[in-house]
Amino acid sequence: MVIKPKVRGFLCTTTHPVGCDENVRRQIDHVTASGNMVDGPKRVLVLGASTGYGLAS
């Protein structure tokens, strides 16, 4: 599959689906290998939002 790169400013708005899949798998592997947080917070507030250019692309 050939995907031509489209760049808007410093954001690449196109991505290869296999590369995106591999990136997510690596993130999951990293978090899984880290194990449970023993003294971590019980609740967190996550601020932010996707601009629509993240995994949706």
XYZ file of N, CA and C in Angstrom:
171
model
N 0.842 -1.169 0.000
C 0.000 0.000 0.000
C 0.890 1.237 0.000
N 0.633 2.150 -0.901
C 1.402 3.387 -0.983
C 0.524 4.529 -0.478
N 1.017 5.215 0.541
C 0.305 6.364 1.090
C 1.212 7.570 0.953
N 0.737 8.583 0.248
C 1.535 9.792 0.074
C 1.452 10.629 1.348
N 2.601 11.099 1.835
C 2.572 11.899 3.062
C 1.902 13.250 2.845
N 1.057 13.623 3.788
C 0.447 14.948 3.809
C 0.830 15.578 5.142
N 1.436 16.746 5.074
C 1.913 17.401 6.285
C 1.241 18.763 6.404
N 0.712 19.043 7.577
C 0.118 20.343 7.893
C 0.920 20.915 9.060
N 1.764 21.904 8.755
C 2.654 22.436 9.791
C 3.646 21.366 10.200
N 3.604 20.977 11.468
C 4.493 19.915 11.961
C 3.750 18.596 12.151
N 2.484 18.523 11.741
C 1.693 17.308 11.881
C 1.630 16.546 10.571
N 1.868 15.267 10.654
C 1.664 14.406 9.492
C 0.234 13.880 9.594
N -0.592 14.203 8.610
C -2.011 13.848 8.683
C -2.332 12.514 8.022
N -1.334 11.834 7.500
C -1.546 10.502 6.945
C -0.593 9.531 7.631
N -1.003 8.302 7.721
C -0.164 7.284 8.335
C -0.499 5.933 7.710
N 0.464 5.050 7.702
C 0.237 3.708 7.182
C -0.447 2.888 8.274
N -1.530 2.180 7.961
C -2.265 1.440 8.986
C -1.424 0.393 9.714
N -0.492 -0.242 9.029
C 0.358 -1.242 9.683
C 1.301 -0.562 10.674
N 1.837 0.588 10.292
C 2.710 1.330 11.198
C 1.962 1.839 12.415
N 0.733 2.291 12.221
C -0.096 2.753 13.329
C -0.388 1.591 14.282
N -0.701 0.433 13.731
C -0.962 -0.762 14.534
C 0.266 -1.142 15.356
N 1.430 -1.113 14.733
C 2.672 -1.457 15.431
C 2.961 -0.467 16.556
N 2.718 0.806 16.321
C 2.942 1.823 17.341
C 2.061 1.567 18.563
N 0.793 1.263 18.343
C -0.125 0.988 19.451
C 0.299 -0.277 20.182
N 0.710 -1.306 19.454
C 1.168 -2.550 20.094
C 2.389 -2.307 20.977
N 3.317 -1.477 20.521
C 4.504 -1.162 21.327
C 4.127 -0.419 22.607
N 3.164 0.492 22.497
C 2.717 1.210 23.687
C 2.070 0.256 24.686
N 1.249 -0.666 24.188
C 0.604 -1.650 25.060
C 1.653 -2.541 25.714
N 2.637 -3.006 24.951
C 3.703 -3.850 25.500
C 4.479 -3.117 26.587
N 4.764 -1.846 26.369
C 5.511 -1.056 27.357
C 4.733 -0.943 28.667
N 3.445 -0.636 28.568
C 2.626 -0.486 29.772
C 2.453 -1.828 30.472
N 2.243 -2.886 29.710
C 2.069 -4.212 30.293
C 3.338 -4.675 31.001
N 4.496 -4.422 30.406
C 5.768 -4.841 30.998
C 6.097 -4.050 32.260
N 5.543 -2.859 32.386
C 5.830 -2.023 33.554
C 5.185 -2.567 34.821
N 4.175 -3.394 34.689
C 3.517 -3.966 35.857
C 2.593 -2.966 36.530
N 2.021 -3.403 37.643
C 1.099 -2.552 38.386
C 1.848 -1.505 39.195
N 1.233 -0.349 39.333
C 1.795 0.700 40.179
C 1.389 0.404 41.616
N 2.371 0.228 42.484
C 2.077 -0.123 43.872
C 1.598 1.096 44.649
N 2.330 2.187 44.556
C 1.998 3.378 45.336
C 1.410 4.483 44.471
N 0.798 4.128 43.380
C 0.250 5.129 42.469
C -1.062 5.706 42.974
N -1.506 6.766 42.349
C -2.770 7.385 42.751
C -3.955 6.475 42.435
N -4.993 6.588 43.248
C -6.185 5.773 43.027
C -7.088 6.387 41.969
N -7.037 7.723 41.846
C -7.841 8.418 40.841
C -6.983 9.476 40.170
N -7.233 9.689 38.899
C -6.522 10.733 38.164
C -7.513 11.490 37.295
N -7.159 12.724 36.974
C -7.943 13.533 36.056
C -7.081 13.766 34.827
N -7.559 13.314 33.669
C -6.814 13.464 32.429
C -7.424 14.625 31.659
N -6.606 15.639 31.385
C -7.055 16.807 30.637
C -6.491 16.756 29.234
N -7.273 17.167 28.275
C -6.804 17.185 26.895
C -7.816 16.509 25.994
N -7.535 16.600 24.738
C -8.446 16.001 23.773
C -7.700 15.763 22.470
N -8.211 14.877 21.679
C -7.629 14.625 20.372
C -8.045 15.734 19.422
N -7.151 16.107 18.553
C -7.482 17.108 17.543
C -8.009 16.445 16.281
N -8.160 15.137 16.335
C -8.638 14.417 15.166
C -7.514 13.906 14.280
N -6.263 14.197 14.648
C -5.130 13.747 13.845
C -4.412 12.561 14.481
N -4.886 12.081 15.607
C -4.202 11.008 16.313
C -4.428 9.662 15.657
N -4.900 8.711 16.431
C -5.102 7.361 15.914
C -6.230 7.306 14.894
N -7.040 8.356 14.840
C -8.119 8.377 13.854
C -7.582 8.383 12.427
N -6.372 8.927 12.248
C -5.820 8.960 10.890
C -5.310 7.595 10.510
